[in-house]
Short mmCIF file of C-alpha atoms and ligand atoms in Angstrom, two decimals:
data_model
loop_
_atom_site.label_atom_id
_atom_site.label_comp_id
_atom_site.label_asym_id
_atom_site.label_seq_id
_atom_site.Cartn_x
_atom_site.Cartn_y
_atom_site.Cartn_z
CA UNK A 338 23.46 105.99 42.18
CA UNK A 339 26.75 105.90 44.09
CA UNK A 340 28.47 108.31 46.44
CA UNK A 341 30.87 109.33 43.65
CA UNK A 342 28.07 111.05 41.79
CA UNK A 343 27.32 113.33 44.75
CA UNK A 344 30.43 115.52 44.38
CA UNK A 345 31.92 114.25 47.58
CA UNK A 346 35.64 114.83 47.97
CA UNK A 347 38.04 111.92 47.73
CA UNK A 348 39.22 111.71 51.35
CA UNK A 349 35.59 111.33 52.48
CA UNK A 350 34.78 108.84 49.70
CA UNK A 351 37.69 106.76 50.93
CA UNK A 352 36.34 106.67 54.49
CA UNK A 353 32.88 105.71 53.22
CA UNK A 354 34.39 102.89 51.21
CA UNK A 355 36.23 101.69 54.31
CA UNK A 356 32.91 101.59 56.13
CA UNK A 357 31.52 99.48 53.34
CA UNK A 358 29.00 102.11 52.24
CA UNK A 359 28.50 101.87 48.52
CA UNK A 360 25.02 103.21 47.86
CA UNK A 361 23.67 106.36 49.48
CA UNK A 362 20.40 105.97 51.39
CA UNK A 363 17.44 108.06 50.14
CA UNK A 364 17.99 110.82 52.68
CA UNK A 365 21.66 111.03 51.75
CA UNK A 366 20.78 111.27 48.08
CA UNK A 367 18.31 114.05 48.71
CA UNK A 368 20.11 115.99 51.41
CA UNK A 369 23.76 116.01 50.42
CA UNK A 370 23.50 118.11 47.19
CA UNK A 371 21.45 121.01 48.67
CA UNK A 372 23.56 120.99 51.83
CA UNK A 373 26.75 121.20 49.79
CA UNK A 374 25.18 124.19 48.01
CA UNK A 375 24.76 125.83 51.40
CA UNK A 376 20.99 125.54 51.79
CA UNK A 377 19.11 125.09 55.05
CA UNK A 378 17.32 121.80 55.48
CA UNK A 379 14.19 120.53 57.15
CA UNK A 380 14.38 116.73 57.30
CA UNK A 381 11.55 114.56 58.43
CA UNK A 382 13.47 111.36 59.10
CA UNK A 383 14.11 108.92 61.89
CA UNK A 384 17.25 107.34 63.19
CA UNK A 385 18.05 104.36 61.00
CA UNK A 386 17.59 106.18 57.71
CA UNK A 387 21.24 107.22 57.45
CA UNK A 388 20.51 110.82 58.41
CA UNK A 389 23.72 111.27 60.41
CA UNK A 390 25.89 110.78 57.33
CA UNK A 391 23.44 112.96 55.37
CA UNK A 392 24.41 115.99 57.45
CA UNK A 393 27.89 114.95 58.60
CA UNK A 394 29.34 114.47 55.11
CA UNK A 395 28.46 117.96 53.78
CA UNK A 396 29.56 119.64 57.02
CA UNK A 397 32.90 117.83 56.99
CA UNK A 398 33.43 118.54 53.33
CA UNK A 399 32.67 122.25 53.65
CA UNK A 400 34.80 122.68 56.75
CA UNK A 401 37.66 120.87 55.09
CA UNK A 402 37.47 122.95 51.94
CA UNK A 403 37.24 126.15 53.98
CA UNK A 404 40.23 125.31 56.04
CA UNK A 405 42.29 124.13 53.11
CA UNK A 406 44.32 127.28 52.20
CA UNK A 407 45.48 128.06 55.72
CA UNK A 408 44.98 125.80 58.66
CA UNK A 409 42.74 128.08 60.69
CA UNK A 410 42.82 127.89 64.45
CA UNK A 411 40.60 125.33 66.07
CA UNK A 412 37.35 126.92 67.14
CA UNK A 413 33.81 125.63 67.10
CA UNK A 414 32.47 125.89 63.56
CA UNK A 415 29.73 123.27 63.71
CA UNK A 416 27.33 122.44 66.52
CA UNK A 417 25.12 119.35 66.56
CA UNK A 418 22.49 119.37 69.27
CA UNK A 419 20.87 116.04 70.06
CA UNK A 420 18.66 114.88 72.94
CA UNK A 421 20.44 111.84 74.38
CA UNK A 422 23.96 110.98 75.39
CA UNK A 423 23.89 107.80 73.34
CA UNK A 424 22.94 109.67 70.19
CA UNK A 425 25.55 112.32 70.92
CA UNK A 426 28.28 109.69 71.29
CA UNK A 427 27.19 107.98 68.08
CA UNK A 428 27.13 111.22 66.11
CA UNK A 429 30.64 112.00 67.28
CA UNK A 430 31.69 108.50 66.16
CA UNK A 431 30.17 109.14 62.74
CA UNK A 432 31.98 112.48 62.29
CA UNK A 433 35.24 110.88 63.29
CA UNK A 434 34.68 107.92 60.98
CA UNK A 435 33.66 109.85 57.87
CA UNK A 436 36.21 112.58 58.56
CA UNK A 437 39.11 110.36 59.51
CA UNK A 438 41.29 111.73 56.69
CA UNK A 439 40.50 115.41 57.20
CA UNK A 440 42.34 116.46 60.36
CA UNK A 441 39.22 118.07 61.84
CA UNK A 442 38.52 117.67 65.52
CA UNK A 443 35.12 116.48 66.76
CA UNK A 444 34.29 116.28 70.44
CA UNK A 445 31.17 115.48 72.40
CA UNK A 446 29.80 116.97 75.62
CA UNK A 447 26.91 115.53 77.61
CA UNK A 448 25.74 115.39 81.19
CA UNK A 449 25.95 112.56 83.70
CA UNK A 450 29.72 112.34 83.48
CA UNK A 451 32.53 114.50 84.86
CA UNK A 452 33.00 117.89 83.22
CA UNK A 453 36.82 118.12 83.44
CA UNK A 454 37.75 115.84 80.53
CA UNK A 455 35.26 117.76 78.39
CA UNK A 456 36.58 121.20 79.35
CA UNK A 457 40.15 119.98 78.77
CA UNK A 458 39.22 118.92 75.26
CA UNK A 459 37.41 122.21 74.64
CA UNK A 460 40.47 124.15 75.70
CA UNK A 461 42.63 122.14 73.32
CA UNK A 462 40.52 123.34 70.38
CA UNK A 463 37.57 121.93 68.50
CA UNK A 464 36.07 122.17 65.01
CA UNK A 465 32.87 120.20 65.49
CA UNK A 466 30.97 120.01 68.76
CA UNK A 467 28.26 117.45 69.43
CA UNK A 468 26.24 118.17 72.55
CA UNK A 469 23.14 117.54 74.60
CA UNK A 470 21.39 120.79 75.59
CA UNK A 471 21.80 120.77 79.40
CA UNK A 472 25.56 120.26 79.54
CA UNK A 473 26.09 122.61 76.63
CA UNK A 474 24.30 125.44 78.44
CA UNK A 475 26.27 124.68 81.62
CA UNK A 476 29.56 124.90 79.81
CA UNK A 477 28.49 128.00 77.93
CA UNK A 478 27.53 129.70 81.20
CA UNK A 479 30.98 128.86 82.58
CA UNK A 480 32.66 130.42 79.57
CA UNK A 481 34.14 127.22 78.13
CA UNK A 482 32.26 127.46 74.85
CA UNK A 483 32.35 130.24 72.32
CA UNK A 484 29.93 129.90 69.44
CA UNK A 485 30.59 133.20 67.66
CA UNK A 486 32.46 131.52 64.77
CA UNK A 487 29.77 128.94 64.14
CA UNK A 488 28.96 128.19 60.48
CA UNK A 489 26.77 125.08 60.84
CA UNK A 490 24.02 124.20 63.28
CA UNK A 491 22.18 120.88 63.34
CA UNK A 492 19.16 120.34 65.54
CA UNK A 493 18.70 116.58 65.65
CA UNK A 494 15.56 114.72 66.78
CA UNK A 495 13.74 117.98 67.45
CA UNK A 496 10.48 116.24 68.37
CA UNK A 497 12.21 114.21 71.04
CA UNK A 498 13.77 117.39 72.43
CA UNK A 499 10.20 118.55 72.86
CA UNK A 500 9.02 115.23 74.39
CA UNK A 501 11.91 115.19 76.81
CA UNK A 502 11.28 118.76 77.94
CA UNK A 503 14.47 120.22 76.44
CA UNK A 504 12.88 122.70 74.10
CA UNK A 505 13.48 125.72 76.38
CA UNK A 506 17.14 124.81 76.65
CA UNK A 507 17.28 124.43 72.89
CA UNK A 508 15.80 127.89 72.45
CA UNK A 509 18.35 129.33 74.86
CA UNK A 510 21.17 127.82 72.81
CA UNK A 511 19.68 129.09 69.54
CA UNK A 512 19.49 132.61 70.97
CA UNK A 513 23.27 132.54 71.37
CA UNK A 514 24.09 131.46 67.80
CA UNK A 515 25.32 133.86 65.13
CA UNK A 516 22.49 134.61 62.70
CA UNK A 517 24.61 133.97 59.60
CA UNK A 518 24.91 130.19 59.51
CA UNK A 519 23.63 127.09 57.72
CA UNK A 520 20.97 125.29 59.73
CA UNK A 521 19.57 121.76 59.52
CA UNK A 522 16.63 120.52 61.54
CA UNK A 523 15.69 116.85 61.75
CA UNK A 524 12.59 115.46 63.35
CA UNK A 525 10.78 112.14 62.98
CA UNK A 526 7.42 113.88 63.36
CA UNK A 527 6.43 117.49 62.83
CA UNK A 528 4.16 118.61 65.66
CA UNK A 529 3.04 122.26 65.38
CA UNK A 530 5.62 123.50 67.89
CA UNK A 531 8.44 122.00 65.82
CA UNK A 532 7.00 123.48 62.61
CA UNK A 533 7.00 126.84 64.37
CA UNK A 534 10.57 126.39 65.52
CA UNK A 535 11.60 125.31 62.02
CA UNK A 536 9.99 128.42 60.53
CA UNK A 537 11.85 130.63 62.96
CA UNK A 538 15.34 129.17 62.51
CA UNK A 539 15.45 128.00 58.87
CA UNK A 540 15.76 130.22 55.81
CA UNK A 541 14.05 128.85 52.66
CA UNK A 542 14.90 125.33 53.66
CA UNK A 543 14.96 122.33 51.38
CA UNK A 544 12.26 120.03 52.75
CA UNK A 545 12.85 116.30 52.74
CA UNK A 546 10.51 113.63 54.10
CA UNK A 547 11.77 110.09 54.30
CA UNK A 548 9.31 107.26 54.82
CA UNK A 549 9.28 106.30 58.47
CA UNK A 550 10.72 103.09 59.84
CA UNK A 551 7.23 101.54 59.84
CA UNK A 552 7.49 100.63 56.18
CA UNK A 553 10.72 98.72 56.74
CA UNK A 554 8.86 96.30 59.00
CA UNK A 555 8.01 94.15 56.00
CA UNK A 556 11.68 93.58 55.28
CA UNK A 557 12.26 92.02 58.68
CA UNK A 558 11.60 88.32 59.19
CA UNK A 559 9.36 88.05 62.22
CA UNK A 560 8.64 85.03 64.40
CA UNK A 561 6.70 84.45 67.57
CA UNK A 562 7.12 81.73 70.21
CA UNK A 563 4.20 81.18 72.55
CA UNK A 564 5.85 80.29 75.83
CA UNK A 565 5.02 80.37 79.53
CA UNK A 566 6.71 83.28 81.29
CA UNK A 567 8.67 80.98 83.58
CA UNK A 568 10.29 79.24 80.60
CA UNK A 569 11.37 82.31 78.64
CA UNK A 570 14.99 82.29 79.83
CA UNK A 571 15.37 78.61 78.95
CA UNK A 572 13.84 79.23 75.54
CA UNK A 573 16.19 82.16 74.93
CA UNK A 574 19.17 80.06 75.92
CA UNK A 575 18.11 77.23 73.62
CA UNK A 576 17.71 79.65 70.69
CA UNK A 577 21.15 81.10 71.33
CA UNK A 578 22.65 77.71 70.50
CA UNK A 579 22.01 78.72 66.91
CA UNK A 580 25.25 80.28 65.68
CA UNK A 581 23.31 82.37 63.17
CA UNK A 582 22.42 84.63 66.07
CA UNK A 583 25.67 86.55 66.02
CA UNK A 584 24.48 89.63 67.88
CA UNK A 585 21.16 89.93 69.62
CA UNK A 586 19.51 92.90 71.26
CA UNK A 587 17.05 91.48 73.81
CA UNK A 588 14.28 93.71 75.12
CA UNK A 589 12.75 93.32 78.54
CA UNK A 590 10.01 95.37 80.09
CA UNK A 591 11.80 96.12 83.37
CA UNK A 592 15.32 96.90 84.58
CA UNK A 593 15.03 94.04 87.03
CA UNK A 594 14.20 91.58 84.27
CA UNK A 595 17.06 92.92 82.10
CA UNK A 596 19.51 92.09 84.89
CA UNK A 597 17.89 88.74 85.58
CA UNK A 598 18.03 87.62 81.95
CA UNK A 599 21.57 88.82 81.45
CA UNK A 600 22.76 87.10 84.64
CA UNK A 601 21.00 83.85 83.77
CA UNK A 602 22.66 83.80 80.34
CA UNK A 603 26.01 84.75 81.82
CA UNK A 604 25.96 81.78 84.20
CA UNK A 605 25.31 79.56 81.19
CA UNK A 606 28.40 80.90 79.44
CA UNK A 607 26.80 83.40 77.04
CA UNK A 608 28.72 86.68 76.68
CA UNK A 609 26.21 89.30 77.67
CA UNK A 610 25.54 92.56 79.47
CA UNK A 611 22.49 94.58 80.43
CA UNK A 612 21.80 98.29 79.96
CA UNK A 613 19.09 100.16 81.74
CA UNK A 614 18.42 103.36 83.61
CA UNK A 615 20.02 102.17 86.87
CA UNK A 616 23.39 101.67 85.23
CA UNK A 617 25.87 104.51 85.19
CA UNK A 618 26.48 106.29 81.94
CA UNK A 619 30.01 104.93 81.70
CA UNK A 620 28.78 101.35 82.29
CA UNK A 621 26.24 101.78 79.50
CA UNK A 622 28.80 103.21 77.11
CA UNK A 623 31.18 100.36 77.90
CA UNK A 624 28.48 97.72 77.39
CA UNK A 625 27.56 99.26 74.05
CA UNK A 626 31.20 99.44 73.00
CA UNK A 627 31.74 95.76 73.84
CA UNK A 628 28.58 94.79 72.01
CA UNK A 629 29.54 96.74 68.90
CA UNK A 630 33.05 95.31 69.03
CA UNK A 631 31.59 91.80 69.11
CA UNK A 632 32.99 91.10 72.59
CA UNK A 633 29.53 90.32 73.85
CA UNK A 634 26.88 88.54 71.87
CA UNK A 635 23.72 89.46 73.72
CA UNK A 636 22.82 92.93 74.97
CA UNK A 637 19.74 92.99 77.19
CA UNK A 638 18.04 96.36 77.35
CA UNK A 639 14.95 98.20 78.45
CA UNK A 640 13.24 100.40 75.89
CA UNK A 641 14.39 103.63 77.52
CA UNK A 642 18.03 102.55 77.69
CA UNK A 643 17.96 101.38 74.08
CA UNK A 644 16.56 104.67 72.74
CA UNK A 645 18.65 105.99 69.94
CA UNK A 646 21.22 103.22 70.10
CA UNK A 647 22.89 102.87 66.77
CA UNK A 648 24.28 99.41 66.30
CA UNK A 649 25.51 98.18 62.96
CA UNK A 650 25.05 94.61 61.88
CA UNK A 651 22.57 93.56 64.50
CA UNK A 652 21.50 90.07 63.47
CA UNK A 653 18.53 89.62 65.78
CA UNK A 654 16.13 91.61 67.91
CA UNK A 655 14.45 89.48 70.55
CA UNK A 656 11.38 90.69 72.38
CA UNK A 657 11.77 88.79 75.63
CA UNK A 658 8.73 90.69 76.86
CA UNK A 659 6.15 92.28 74.65
CA UNK A 660 6.03 96.06 74.70
CA UNK A 661 2.91 97.81 75.95
CA UNK A 662 2.25 99.61 72.69
CA UNK A 663 2.59 98.41 69.09
CA UNK A 664 4.69 101.48 68.11
CA UNK A 665 7.40 100.33 70.50
CA UNK A 666 7.43 96.94 68.80
CA UNK A 667 8.07 98.67 65.49
CA UNK A 668 10.87 100.77 66.95
CA UNK A 669 12.45 97.74 68.57
CA UNK A 670 12.50 95.54 65.51
CA UNK A 671 13.50 98.47 63.29
CA UNK A 672 16.96 98.19 64.84
CA UNK A 673 17.63 95.14 62.78
CA UNK A 674 17.33 95.36 59.00
CA UNK A 675 18.99 98.79 58.98
CA UNK A 676 20.14 100.59 55.87
CA UNK A 677 18.73 98.01 53.51
CA UNK A 678 19.96 94.91 55.36
CA UNK A 679 17.51 92.15 56.21
CA UNK A 680 17.01 91.23 59.83
CA UNK A 681 15.24 88.81 62.14
CA UNK A 682 12.92 89.71 64.98
CA UNK A 683 11.82 87.04 67.47
CA UNK A 684 9.06 87.61 69.97
CA UNK A 685 8.29 85.62 73.10
CA UNK A 686 4.61 85.82 73.88
CA UNK A 687 3.82 84.80 77.46
CA UNK A 688 0.54 83.36 78.66
CA UNK A 689 -0.71 86.80 79.69
CA UNK A 690 0.56 88.69 76.64
CA UNK A 691 -1.57 87.26 73.86
CA UNK A 692 -3.92 90.24 73.81
CA UNK A 693 -0.96 92.61 73.35
CA UNK A 694 0.43 90.36 70.65
CA UNK A 695 -2.80 90.42 68.65
CA UNK A 696 -2.81 94.20 68.97
CA UNK A 697 0.68 94.37 67.48
CA UNK A 698 -0.24 92.08 64.59
CA UNK A 699 -3.27 94.18 63.86
CA UNK A 700 -1.26 97.39 64.00
CA UNK A 701 1.51 96.27 61.66
CA UNK A 702 -0.93 94.52 59.38
CA UNK A 703 1.27 91.43 59.10
CA UNK A 704 0.63 87.91 60.35
CA UNK A 705 3.73 87.01 62.35
CA UNK A 706 4.99 83.45 61.77
CA UNK A 707 4.28 81.23 64.76
CA UNK A 708 7.00 78.72 65.69
CA UNK A 709 5.03 75.84 67.15
CA UNK A 710 7.69 73.20 67.25
CA UNK A 711 9.73 74.02 70.34
CA UNK A 712 10.29 72.56 73.78
CA UNK A 713 8.26 75.14 75.67
CA UNK A 714 5.30 75.63 73.34
CA UNK A 715 1.97 76.60 74.87
CA UNK A 716 -1.35 77.22 73.19
CA UNK A 717 -2.11 80.91 73.30
CA UNK A 718 -5.39 81.88 74.84
CA UNK A 719 -6.89 85.22 75.42
CA UNK A 720 -7.10 85.70 79.12
CA UNK A 721 -10.53 86.69 80.24
CA UNK A 722 -10.67 90.11 81.80
CA UNK A 723 -11.02 90.01 85.56
CA UNK A 724 -14.70 89.55 86.43
CA UNK A 725 -16.19 92.81 87.56
CA UNK A 726 -17.75 92.81 91.01
CA UNK A 727 -21.50 92.40 90.68
CA UNK A 728 -23.33 95.70 90.63
CA UNK A 729 -26.09 95.76 93.15
CA UNK A 730 -29.24 97.20 91.60
CA UNK A 731 -30.08 100.56 93.09
CA UNK A 732 -33.05 100.29 95.28
CA UNK A 733 -35.86 102.24 93.72
CA UNK A 734 -37.73 104.34 96.08
CA UNK A 735 -41.24 103.23 96.38
CA UNK A 736 -43.27 106.36 95.73
CA UNK A 737 -45.91 105.06 98.07
CA UNK A 738 -43.45 104.27 100.81
CA UNK A 739 -44.19 106.20 103.84
CA UNK A 740 -41.46 108.37 105.10
CA UNK A 741 -41.15 110.33 108.25
CA UNK A 742 -40.73 113.53 106.40
P1 AMP B 1070 21.47 106.81 61.16
O1 AMP B 1070 20.09 106.97 60.62
O2 AMP B 1070 22.33 107.97 60.85
O3 AMP B 1070 21.44 106.48 62.62
O4 AMP B 1070 22.17 105.57 60.39
C1 AMP B 1070 21.69 104.27 60.49
C2 AMP B 1070 22.75 103.22 60.22
O5 AMP B 1070 22.99 103.07 58.83
C3 AMP B 1070 24.09 103.51 60.84
O6 AMP B 1070 24.49 102.32 61.46
C4 AMP B 1070 25.01 103.86 59.69
O7 AMP B 1070 26.32 103.42 59.98
C5 AMP B 1070 24.41 103.08 58.54
N1 AMP B 1070 24.54 103.75 57.24
C6 AMP B 1070 24.36 105.06 56.99
N2 AMP B 1070 24.49 105.32 55.68
C7 AMP B 1070 24.76 104.14 55.07
C8 AMP B 1070 24.98 103.75 53.71
N3 AMP B 1070 24.95 104.62 52.72
N4 AMP B 1070 25.22 102.44 53.47
C9 AMP B 1070 25.24 101.56 54.48
N5 AMP B 1070 25.03 101.85 55.76
C10 AMP B 1070 24.78 103.13 56.07
#
């Protein structure tokens, strides 16, 4: 099945071809036809499944067709609400990429950066608005955003909105939307509160569930190096001599370690940058841009900073530190091997991380290949738990003991 068979208009097909997309992903196959028919959608799918194109293509196509006879004035006709700035920026990128031949305007608004450039763009006229909830409400309250002409509303990563405490803001936005509209809700999981929300905002939706990222784990080649903590940077540097590692996302547990690793590599001549919560939003965006553009080869990140990052053609994920929970391991390595590509995930297991490593293996149900032949190899051993302080037996009262009572 190709994109041509999905009734997608030529100018969009041309952009997809330029991107190198030939075969639709399962969510695109299932979502695009009902969305083009105008149905609401409830999609249970994670980032990495191609869900952005699944909603962006139909929205672009319908807006384009609508605006064909007369070029209507620019006003917000589609709103995509997403929890993080990174996701928002990536969704805007996707709309611009797929819609590059359509003359529609997509802009993004999110917090943590100055408001003026955003309000200037809003004043200049917009067709598609991508936003995070807080900044959107701010701008709405200040009268910069008018949603009365909205035709399409996408609520992206609804479960994360809930996790991140944004659900009240989301509800406030929904209350301001016109009731006649096409609505799409995406969520990786469907906790009861999200089901409830879905029931209240969707009308006879098409339901689509796409297998979670977990099942893609088998497609990723996974290796582990047992290495003493103090030698991890040296090991990383020695691996980077392999030219096959064209772009690596390296995960560390702490912000401090992300900086340390990135600096150590930098002094050795590796092009690198670090992203974590202490970096400004603009520094993070710039690092991501340089990484995507191939200007830097290694991006070192903490899990929080890497949330929702969408990076094409990532050759390697390297777990410099093991994550605390197996699910995070799956999310990390799921960033390589996207959209049907194969990928490589390398894990450094320090002397005190073997227990965590065994947990991960058990959880994913796969034996990870151990690379034994390297300069810094150690034999993994399970560290004994700290001995508990001896418990002094409680002194039994001698029933015959004489007391003064
Ligand atoms: P998403 O789930 O929307 O974050 O998309 C995951 C990644 O897959 C993005 O990097 C997209 O550029 C890419 N992608 C989406 N659809 C396709 C497709 N049909 N063929 C190849 N790559 C795709």
